[in-house]
CSV table of C-alpha atoms in Angstrom, one decimal:
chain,number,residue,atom,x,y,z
A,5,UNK,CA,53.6,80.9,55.1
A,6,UNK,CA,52.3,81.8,58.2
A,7,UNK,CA,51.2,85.9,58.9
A,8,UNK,CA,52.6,87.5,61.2
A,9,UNK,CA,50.6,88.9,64.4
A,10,UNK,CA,51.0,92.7,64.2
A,11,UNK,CA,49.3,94.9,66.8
A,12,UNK,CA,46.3,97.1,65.0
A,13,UNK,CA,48.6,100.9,65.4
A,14,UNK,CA,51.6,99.0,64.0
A,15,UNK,CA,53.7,101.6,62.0
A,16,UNK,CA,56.5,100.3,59.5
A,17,UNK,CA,59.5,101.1,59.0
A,18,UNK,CA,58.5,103.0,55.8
A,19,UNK,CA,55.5,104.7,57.3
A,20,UNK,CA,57.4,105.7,60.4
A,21,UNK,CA,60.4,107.3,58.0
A,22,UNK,CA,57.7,109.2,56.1
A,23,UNK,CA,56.0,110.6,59.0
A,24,UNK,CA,59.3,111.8,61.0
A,25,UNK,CA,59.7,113.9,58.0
A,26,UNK,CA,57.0,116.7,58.6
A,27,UNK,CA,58.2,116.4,62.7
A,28,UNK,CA,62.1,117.0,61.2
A,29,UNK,CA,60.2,119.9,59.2
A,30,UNK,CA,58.5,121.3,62.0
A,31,UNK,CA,61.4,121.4,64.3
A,32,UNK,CA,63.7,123.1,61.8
A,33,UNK,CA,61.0,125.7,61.3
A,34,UNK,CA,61.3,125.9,64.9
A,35,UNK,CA,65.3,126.6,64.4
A,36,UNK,CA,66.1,123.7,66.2
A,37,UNK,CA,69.7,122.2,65.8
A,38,UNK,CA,69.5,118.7,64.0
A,39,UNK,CA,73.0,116.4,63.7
A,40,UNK,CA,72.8,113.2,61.3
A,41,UNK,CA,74.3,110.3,62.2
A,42,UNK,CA,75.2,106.5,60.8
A,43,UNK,CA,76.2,105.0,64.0
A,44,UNK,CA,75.7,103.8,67.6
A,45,UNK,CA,79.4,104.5,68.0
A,46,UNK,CA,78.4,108.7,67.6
A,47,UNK,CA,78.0,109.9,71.4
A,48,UNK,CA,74.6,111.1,71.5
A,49,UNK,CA,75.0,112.6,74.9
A,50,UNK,CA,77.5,115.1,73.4
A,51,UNK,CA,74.7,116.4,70.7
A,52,UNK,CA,72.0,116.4,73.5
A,53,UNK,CA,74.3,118.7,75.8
A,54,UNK,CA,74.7,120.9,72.8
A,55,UNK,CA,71.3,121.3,73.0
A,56,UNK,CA,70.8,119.4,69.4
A,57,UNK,CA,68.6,116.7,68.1
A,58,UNK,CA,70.1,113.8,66.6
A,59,UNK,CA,68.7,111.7,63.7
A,60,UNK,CA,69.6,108.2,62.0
A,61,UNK,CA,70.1,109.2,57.7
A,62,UNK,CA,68.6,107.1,55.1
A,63,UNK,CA,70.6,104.0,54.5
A,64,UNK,CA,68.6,100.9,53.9
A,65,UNK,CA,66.8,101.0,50.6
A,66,UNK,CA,68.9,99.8,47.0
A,67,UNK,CA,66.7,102.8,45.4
A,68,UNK,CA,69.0,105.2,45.2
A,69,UNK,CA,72.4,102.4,44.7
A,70,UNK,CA,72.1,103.1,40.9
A,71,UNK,CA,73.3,106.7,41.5
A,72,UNK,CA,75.7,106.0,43.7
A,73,UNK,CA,77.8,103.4,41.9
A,74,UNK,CA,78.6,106.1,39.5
A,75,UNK,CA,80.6,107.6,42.1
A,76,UNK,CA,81.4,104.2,44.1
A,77,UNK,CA,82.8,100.8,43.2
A,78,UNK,CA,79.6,98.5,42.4
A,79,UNK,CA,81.1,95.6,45.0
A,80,UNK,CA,80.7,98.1,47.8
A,81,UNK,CA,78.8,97.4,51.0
A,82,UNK,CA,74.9,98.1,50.3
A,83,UNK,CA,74.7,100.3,53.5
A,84,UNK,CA,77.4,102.4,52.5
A,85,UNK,CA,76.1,103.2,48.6
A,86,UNK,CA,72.8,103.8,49.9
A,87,UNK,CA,74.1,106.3,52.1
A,88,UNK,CA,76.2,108.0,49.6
A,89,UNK,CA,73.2,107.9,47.2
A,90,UNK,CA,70.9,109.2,48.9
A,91,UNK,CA,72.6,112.5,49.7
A,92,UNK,CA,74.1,112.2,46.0
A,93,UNK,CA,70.1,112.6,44.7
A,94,UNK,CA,68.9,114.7,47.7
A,95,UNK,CA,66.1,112.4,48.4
A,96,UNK,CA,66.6,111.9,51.9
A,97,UNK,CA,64.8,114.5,53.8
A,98,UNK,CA,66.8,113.5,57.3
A,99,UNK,CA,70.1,114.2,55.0
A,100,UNK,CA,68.7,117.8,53.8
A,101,UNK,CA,68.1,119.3,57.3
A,102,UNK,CA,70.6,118.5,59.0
A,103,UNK,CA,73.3,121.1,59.9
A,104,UNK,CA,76.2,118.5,60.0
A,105,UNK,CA,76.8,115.2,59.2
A,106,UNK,CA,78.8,112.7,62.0
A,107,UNK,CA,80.7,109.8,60.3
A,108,UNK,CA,82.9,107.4,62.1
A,109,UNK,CA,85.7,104.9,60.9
A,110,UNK,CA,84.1,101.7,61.2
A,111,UNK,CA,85.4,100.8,58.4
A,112,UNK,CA,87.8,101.5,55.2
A,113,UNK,CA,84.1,102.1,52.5
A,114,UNK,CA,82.6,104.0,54.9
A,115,UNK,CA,86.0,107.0,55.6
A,116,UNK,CA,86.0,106.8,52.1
A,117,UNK,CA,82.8,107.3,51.4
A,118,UNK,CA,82.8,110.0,53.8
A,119,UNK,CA,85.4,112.0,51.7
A,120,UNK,CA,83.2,112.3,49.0
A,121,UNK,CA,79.7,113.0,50.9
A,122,UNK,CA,81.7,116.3,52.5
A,123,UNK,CA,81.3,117.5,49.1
A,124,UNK,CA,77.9,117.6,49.4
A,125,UNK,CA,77.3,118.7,53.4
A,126,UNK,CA,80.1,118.7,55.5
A,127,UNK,CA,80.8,115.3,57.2
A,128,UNK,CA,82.8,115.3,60.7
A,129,UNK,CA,84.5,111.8,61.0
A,130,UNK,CA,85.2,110.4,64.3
A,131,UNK,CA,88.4,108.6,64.3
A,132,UNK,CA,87.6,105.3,66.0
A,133,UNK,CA,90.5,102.8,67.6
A,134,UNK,CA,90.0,99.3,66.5
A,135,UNK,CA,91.1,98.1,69.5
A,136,UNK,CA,90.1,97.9,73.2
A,137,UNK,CA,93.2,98.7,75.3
A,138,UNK,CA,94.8,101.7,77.3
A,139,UNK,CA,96.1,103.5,74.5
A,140,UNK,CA,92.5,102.9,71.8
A,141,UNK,CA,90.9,104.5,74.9
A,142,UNK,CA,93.0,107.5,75.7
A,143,UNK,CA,93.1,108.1,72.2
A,144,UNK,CA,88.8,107.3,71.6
A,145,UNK,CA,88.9,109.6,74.7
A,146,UNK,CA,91.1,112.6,72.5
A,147,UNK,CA,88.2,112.1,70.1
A,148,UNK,CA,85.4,112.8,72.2
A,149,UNK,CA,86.9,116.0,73.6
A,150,UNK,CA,87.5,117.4,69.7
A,151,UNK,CA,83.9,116.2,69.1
A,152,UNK,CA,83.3,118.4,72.0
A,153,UNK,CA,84.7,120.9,70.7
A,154,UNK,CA,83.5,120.2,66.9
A,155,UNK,CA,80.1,121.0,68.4
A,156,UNK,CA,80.9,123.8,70.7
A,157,UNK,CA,82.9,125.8,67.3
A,158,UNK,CA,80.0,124.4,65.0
A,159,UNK,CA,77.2,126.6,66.6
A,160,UNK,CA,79.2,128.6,68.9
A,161,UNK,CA,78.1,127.4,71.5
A,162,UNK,CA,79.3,126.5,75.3
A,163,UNK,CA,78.4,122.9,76.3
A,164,UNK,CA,79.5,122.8,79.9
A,165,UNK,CA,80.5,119.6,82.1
A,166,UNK,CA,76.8,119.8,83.8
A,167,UNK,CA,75.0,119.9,80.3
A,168,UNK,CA,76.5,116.6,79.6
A,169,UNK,CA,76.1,115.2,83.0
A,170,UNK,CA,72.9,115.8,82.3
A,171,UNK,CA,72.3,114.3,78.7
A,172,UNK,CA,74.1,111.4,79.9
A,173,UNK,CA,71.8,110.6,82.8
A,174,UNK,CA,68.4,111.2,79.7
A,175,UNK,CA,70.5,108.8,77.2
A,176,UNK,CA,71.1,106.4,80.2
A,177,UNK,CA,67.5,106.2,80.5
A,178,UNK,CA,66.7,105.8,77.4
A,179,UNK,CA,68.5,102.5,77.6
A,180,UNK,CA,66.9,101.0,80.1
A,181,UNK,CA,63.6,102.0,78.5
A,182,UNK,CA,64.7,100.1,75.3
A,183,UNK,CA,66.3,96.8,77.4
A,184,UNK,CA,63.3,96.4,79.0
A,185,UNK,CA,61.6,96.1,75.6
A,186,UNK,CA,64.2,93.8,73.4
A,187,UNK,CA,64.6,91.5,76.4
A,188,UNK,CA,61.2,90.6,75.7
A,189,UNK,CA,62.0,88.2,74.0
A,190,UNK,CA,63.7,86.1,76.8
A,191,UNK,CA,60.1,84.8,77.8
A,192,UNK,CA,58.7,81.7,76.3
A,193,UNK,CA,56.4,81.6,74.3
A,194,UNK,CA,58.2,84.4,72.4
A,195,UNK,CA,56.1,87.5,73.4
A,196,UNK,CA,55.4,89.6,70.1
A,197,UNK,CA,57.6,89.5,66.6
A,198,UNK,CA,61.2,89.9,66.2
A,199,UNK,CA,60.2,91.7,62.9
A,200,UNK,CA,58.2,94.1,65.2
A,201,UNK,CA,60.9,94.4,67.8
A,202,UNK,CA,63.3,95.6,65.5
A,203,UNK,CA,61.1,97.6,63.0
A,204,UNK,CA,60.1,99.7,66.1
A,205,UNK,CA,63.8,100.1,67.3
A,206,UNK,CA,65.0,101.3,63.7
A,207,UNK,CA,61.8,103.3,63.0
A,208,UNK,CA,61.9,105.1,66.6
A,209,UNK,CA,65.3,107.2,65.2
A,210,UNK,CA,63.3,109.4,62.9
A,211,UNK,CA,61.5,110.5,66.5
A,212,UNK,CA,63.7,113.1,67.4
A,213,UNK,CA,61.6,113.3,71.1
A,214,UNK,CA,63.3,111.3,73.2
A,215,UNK,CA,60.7,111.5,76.0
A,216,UNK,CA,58.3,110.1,73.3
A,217,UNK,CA,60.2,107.7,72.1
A,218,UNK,CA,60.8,106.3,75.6
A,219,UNK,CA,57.1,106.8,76.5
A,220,UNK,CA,55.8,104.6,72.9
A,221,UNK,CA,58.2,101.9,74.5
A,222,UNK,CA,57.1,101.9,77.4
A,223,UNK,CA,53.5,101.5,76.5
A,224,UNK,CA,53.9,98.7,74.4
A,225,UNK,CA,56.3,97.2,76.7
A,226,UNK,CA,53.5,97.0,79.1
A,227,UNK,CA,50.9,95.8,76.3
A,228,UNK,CA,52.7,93.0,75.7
A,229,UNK,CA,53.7,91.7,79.3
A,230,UNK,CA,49.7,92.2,80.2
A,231,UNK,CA,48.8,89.5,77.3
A,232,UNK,CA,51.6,87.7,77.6
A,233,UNK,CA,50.7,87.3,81.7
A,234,UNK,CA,46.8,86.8,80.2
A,235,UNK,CA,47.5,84.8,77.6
A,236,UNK,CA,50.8,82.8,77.1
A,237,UNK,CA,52.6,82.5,80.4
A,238,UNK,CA,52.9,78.6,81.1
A,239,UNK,CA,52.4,77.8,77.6
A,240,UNK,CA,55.9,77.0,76.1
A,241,UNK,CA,55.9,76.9,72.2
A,242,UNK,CA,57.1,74.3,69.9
A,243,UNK,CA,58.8,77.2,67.4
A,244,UNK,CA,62.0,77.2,67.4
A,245,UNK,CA,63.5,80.5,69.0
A,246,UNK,CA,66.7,82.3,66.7
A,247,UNK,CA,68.9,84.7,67.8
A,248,UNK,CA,69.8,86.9,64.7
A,249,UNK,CA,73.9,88.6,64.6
A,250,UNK,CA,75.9,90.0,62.2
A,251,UNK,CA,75.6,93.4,60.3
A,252,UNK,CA,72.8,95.9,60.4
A,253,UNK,CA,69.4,94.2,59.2
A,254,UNK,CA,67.3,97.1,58.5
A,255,UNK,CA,67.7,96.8,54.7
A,256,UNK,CA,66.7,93.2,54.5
A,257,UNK,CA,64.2,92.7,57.4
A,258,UNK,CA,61.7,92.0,55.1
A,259,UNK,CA,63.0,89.2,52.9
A,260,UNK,CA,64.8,87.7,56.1
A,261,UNK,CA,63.6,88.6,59.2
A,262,UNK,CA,59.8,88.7,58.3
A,263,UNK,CA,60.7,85.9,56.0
A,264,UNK,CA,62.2,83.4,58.8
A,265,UNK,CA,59.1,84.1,61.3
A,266,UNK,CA,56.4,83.7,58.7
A,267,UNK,CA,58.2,79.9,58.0
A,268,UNK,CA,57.6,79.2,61.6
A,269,UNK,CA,60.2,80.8,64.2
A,270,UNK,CA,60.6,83.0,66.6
A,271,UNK,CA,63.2,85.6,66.5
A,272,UNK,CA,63.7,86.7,70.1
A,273,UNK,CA,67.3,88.2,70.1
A,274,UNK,CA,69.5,90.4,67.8
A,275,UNK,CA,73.1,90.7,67.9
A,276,UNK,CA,73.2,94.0,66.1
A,277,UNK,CA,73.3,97.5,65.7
A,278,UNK,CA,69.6,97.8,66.2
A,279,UNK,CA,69.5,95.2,69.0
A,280,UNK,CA,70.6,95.4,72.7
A,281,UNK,CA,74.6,95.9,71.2
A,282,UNK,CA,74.2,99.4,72.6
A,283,UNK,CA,72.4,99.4,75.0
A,284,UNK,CA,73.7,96.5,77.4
A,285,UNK,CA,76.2,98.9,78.9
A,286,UNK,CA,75.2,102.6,80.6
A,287,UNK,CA,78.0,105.2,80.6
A,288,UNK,CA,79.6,105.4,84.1
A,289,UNK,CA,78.2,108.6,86.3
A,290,UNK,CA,81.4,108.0,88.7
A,291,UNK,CA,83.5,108.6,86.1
A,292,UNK,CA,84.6,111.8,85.0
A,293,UNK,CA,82.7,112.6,81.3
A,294,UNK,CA,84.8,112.1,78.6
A,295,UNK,CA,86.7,108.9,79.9
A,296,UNK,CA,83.2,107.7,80.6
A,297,UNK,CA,81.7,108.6,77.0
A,298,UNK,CA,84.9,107.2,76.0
A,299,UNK,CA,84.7,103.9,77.9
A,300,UNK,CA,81.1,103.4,77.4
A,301,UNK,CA,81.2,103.9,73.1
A,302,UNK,CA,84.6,101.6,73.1
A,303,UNK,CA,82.7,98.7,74.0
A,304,UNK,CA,80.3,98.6,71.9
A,305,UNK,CA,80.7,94.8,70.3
A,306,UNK,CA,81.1,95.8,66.4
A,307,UNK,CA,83.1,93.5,64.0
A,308,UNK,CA,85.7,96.6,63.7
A,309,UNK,CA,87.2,95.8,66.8
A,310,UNK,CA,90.2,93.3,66.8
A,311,UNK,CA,90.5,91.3,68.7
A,312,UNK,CA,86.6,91.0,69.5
A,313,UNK,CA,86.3,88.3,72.2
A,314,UNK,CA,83.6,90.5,73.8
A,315,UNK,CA,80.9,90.2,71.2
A,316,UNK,CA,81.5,86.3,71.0
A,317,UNK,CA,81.1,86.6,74.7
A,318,UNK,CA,78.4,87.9,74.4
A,319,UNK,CA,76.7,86.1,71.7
A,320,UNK,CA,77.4,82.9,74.0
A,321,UNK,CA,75.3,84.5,76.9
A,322,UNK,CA,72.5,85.4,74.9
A,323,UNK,CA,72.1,81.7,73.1
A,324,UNK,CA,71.7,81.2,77.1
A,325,UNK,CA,69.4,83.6,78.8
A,326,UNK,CA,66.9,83.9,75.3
A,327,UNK,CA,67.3,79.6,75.4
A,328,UNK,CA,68.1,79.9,71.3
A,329,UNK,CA,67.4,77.2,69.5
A,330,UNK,CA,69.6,78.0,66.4
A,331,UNK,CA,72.0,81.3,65.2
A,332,UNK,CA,71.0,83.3,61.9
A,333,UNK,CA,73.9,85.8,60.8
A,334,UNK,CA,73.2,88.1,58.3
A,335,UNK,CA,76.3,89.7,56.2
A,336,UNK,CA,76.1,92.6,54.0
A,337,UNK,CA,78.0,91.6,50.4
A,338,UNK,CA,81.6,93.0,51.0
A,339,UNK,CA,81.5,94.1,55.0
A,340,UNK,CA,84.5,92.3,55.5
A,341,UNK,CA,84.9,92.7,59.4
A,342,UNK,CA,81.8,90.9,59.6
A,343,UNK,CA,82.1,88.6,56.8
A,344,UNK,CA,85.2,87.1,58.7
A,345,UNK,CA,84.9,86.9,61.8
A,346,UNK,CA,81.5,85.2,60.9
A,347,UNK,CA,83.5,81.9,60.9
A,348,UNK,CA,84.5,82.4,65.0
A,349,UNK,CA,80.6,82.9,65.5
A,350,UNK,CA,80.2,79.5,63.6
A,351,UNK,CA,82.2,77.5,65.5
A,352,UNK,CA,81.2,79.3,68.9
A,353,UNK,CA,77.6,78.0,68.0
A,354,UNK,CA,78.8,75.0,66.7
A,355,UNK,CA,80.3,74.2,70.5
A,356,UNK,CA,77.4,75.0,71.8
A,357,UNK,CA,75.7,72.5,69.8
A,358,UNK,CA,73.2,74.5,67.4
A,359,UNK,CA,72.5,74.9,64.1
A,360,UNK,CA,74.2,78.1,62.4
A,361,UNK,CA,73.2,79.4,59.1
A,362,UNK,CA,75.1,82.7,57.4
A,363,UNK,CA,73.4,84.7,54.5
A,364,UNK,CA,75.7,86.6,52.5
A,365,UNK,CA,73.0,89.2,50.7
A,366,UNK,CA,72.1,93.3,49.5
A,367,UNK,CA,69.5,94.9,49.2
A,368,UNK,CA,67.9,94.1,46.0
A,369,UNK,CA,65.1,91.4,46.1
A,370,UNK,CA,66.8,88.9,43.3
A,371,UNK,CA,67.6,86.3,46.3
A,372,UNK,CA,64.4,86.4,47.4
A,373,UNK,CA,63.1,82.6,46.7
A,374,UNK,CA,66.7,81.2,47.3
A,375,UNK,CA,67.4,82.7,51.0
A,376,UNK,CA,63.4,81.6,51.6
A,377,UNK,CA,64.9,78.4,50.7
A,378,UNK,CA,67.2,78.2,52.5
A,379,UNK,CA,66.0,79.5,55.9
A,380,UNK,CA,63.1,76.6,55.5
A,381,UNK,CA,66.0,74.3,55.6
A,382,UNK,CA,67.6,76.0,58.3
A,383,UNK,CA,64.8,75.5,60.3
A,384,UNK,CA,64.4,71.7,59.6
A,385,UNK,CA,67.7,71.6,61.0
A,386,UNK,CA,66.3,72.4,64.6
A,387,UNK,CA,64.5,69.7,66.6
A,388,UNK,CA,62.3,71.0,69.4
């Protein structure tokens, strides 16, 4: 297996969560309001106005699964016991200093779930429509007003119309920033590492600075456009290019991710939470602010909306523009949403006349030789 080609002041994922620790210290030192979230679907803009920093809790490591399952059914969704355990055993630093914890129902484990982590800090839960219609959004838009208002009563606080103007205009931004950087991977030869593209999107939410996290971005963004232009442009490369979908990857980038590059592709796109999902859309500045928070965070392509024509859509435009030579989708053992309408992604990609391959896994490392396997005969599959 090949090594993959890592700039020199690469920072993992692990190294990254370790060092956002003493910066989360520092700022609560500083009395600084800090919100923990799960979710794209939480309007950040909302805990930017009220003048808070928000941060993405622990959720992608089976360490602390053990302690959770004494609480949780064992066929559970890996994302959701880590979660649970690791505000059960306190060993999520993130999880300790934040003032509130924001859920969302995404789905039926994770409301659940949520029930029983408001024992330990209390837990707001957004009440998400599964649906994309006139009603889901007047009612998504209900929800971001008592968010609002969560906030405001939380920390007794004002957050007026022109403080969320303005956090919506910083988070809008922010997208762009990050766009530039996952559409990267639309060039050919495949500019840097789809492991790196989407350890530095995951790893950048334990940054609370959202200038800095937009200025690393940028910077590397314009590192790797100057070799590419130096180095690569005009010379097309006989990997074959994947587009990875399906549930959040985070907790199995290693055995899969890093795993499928090091056998000899390129993953240049990612259908997912950590990928351009969020990010395609900006929230609408002629709108007035809820309906446009509302409008914005509705479309958001998850499996929890029904029907979801959109994400398959939009999983078709991508094969396109990134020129995809074959589809990996990666399903967390019992997400259900995902895990079903897995088989309409199949047979989109099928149309389209590329190879498909689904792994069904959690977090532990026991698959480890099989889905290596596996993915080597995925790749055979793909004539370049």
């Amino acid at each position: 297996m090949a090594t993959l080609n890592l700039p020199a002041d690469f920072e993992t994922y692990a190294e990254a969560r370790k060092a956002g620790f003493m910066r989360m210290k520092e700022l609560k030192d500083n009395g600084a309001r800090v919100i923990g979230v799960f979710c794209s679907f939480v309007p950040q803009e909302l805990i930017l106005a009220a003048g808070a920093v928000s941060v993405g809790l622990c959720a992608s490591s089976e360490e602390p699964i053990r302690a959770a399952e004494a609480d949780l059914p064992r066929n559970l969704c890996p994302l959701i016991k880590a979660s649970y355990g690791f505000a059960l055993t306190d060993t999520c630093p993130y999880f300790y200093f934040s003032d509130l914890v924001v859920g969302e129902t995404t789905c039926d484990g994770k409301k659940k779930m949520f029930e029983l982590m408001n024992d330990i800090k209390e837990t707001y839960v957004l009440q998400l429509p599964s649906a994309r219609d006139e009603n889901a959004l007047d009612a998504w838009e209900k929800e971001i007003i008592r968010f609002w208002k969560k906030l405001e009563d939380f920390y007794g606080i004002t957050i007026t119309e022109e403080d969320v103007k303005k956090a919506i205009e910083l988070k809008n931004h922010e997208r762009d920033v990050m766009l530039r950087f996952l559409e990267l991977g639309k060039l050919d030869p495949a500019p840097l590492s789809g492991y790196e593209m989407g350890t530095r999107q995951d790893a950048l939410g334990f940054n609370p600075d959202m200038a800095a996290r937009c200025a690393i971005i940028e910077k590397r963004t314009g590192e790797v456009l100057k070799d590419w232009e130096a180095n690569k442009k005009g010379k097309p490369s006989d990997r074959p290019r994947i587009l990875v979908t399906g549930c959040p990857n985070a907790g199995v980038r290693e055995k899969i991710i890093k795993a499928v590059e090091e056998l000899g592709a390129d993953v240049v796109a990612f259908d997912c939470c950590s990928g351009t999902r969020e990010k395609i859309e900006k929230v609408d500045t002629t709108l007035p602010v809820t309906r446009a928070l509302a409008k914005k965070y509705l479309n958001i392509n998850c499996s929890v909306m029904s029907p979801n024509d959109a994400r398959l859509d939009y999983i078709s435009g991508m094969i396109d523009d990134y020129h995809v030579d074959g589809v990996l989708e990666i399903i967390l053992q019992a997400c259900h949403t995902y895990a079903i309408e897995a088989t309409k992604v199949r047979r989109l990609v099928q149309e389209k006349g590329l190879p498909y391959l689904n792994i069904e896994t959690d977090y532990s490392q026991n698959d480890r030789g099989q889905i290596n396997t596996r993915l080597g005969a995925f790749l055979e599959t793909i004539n370049k």
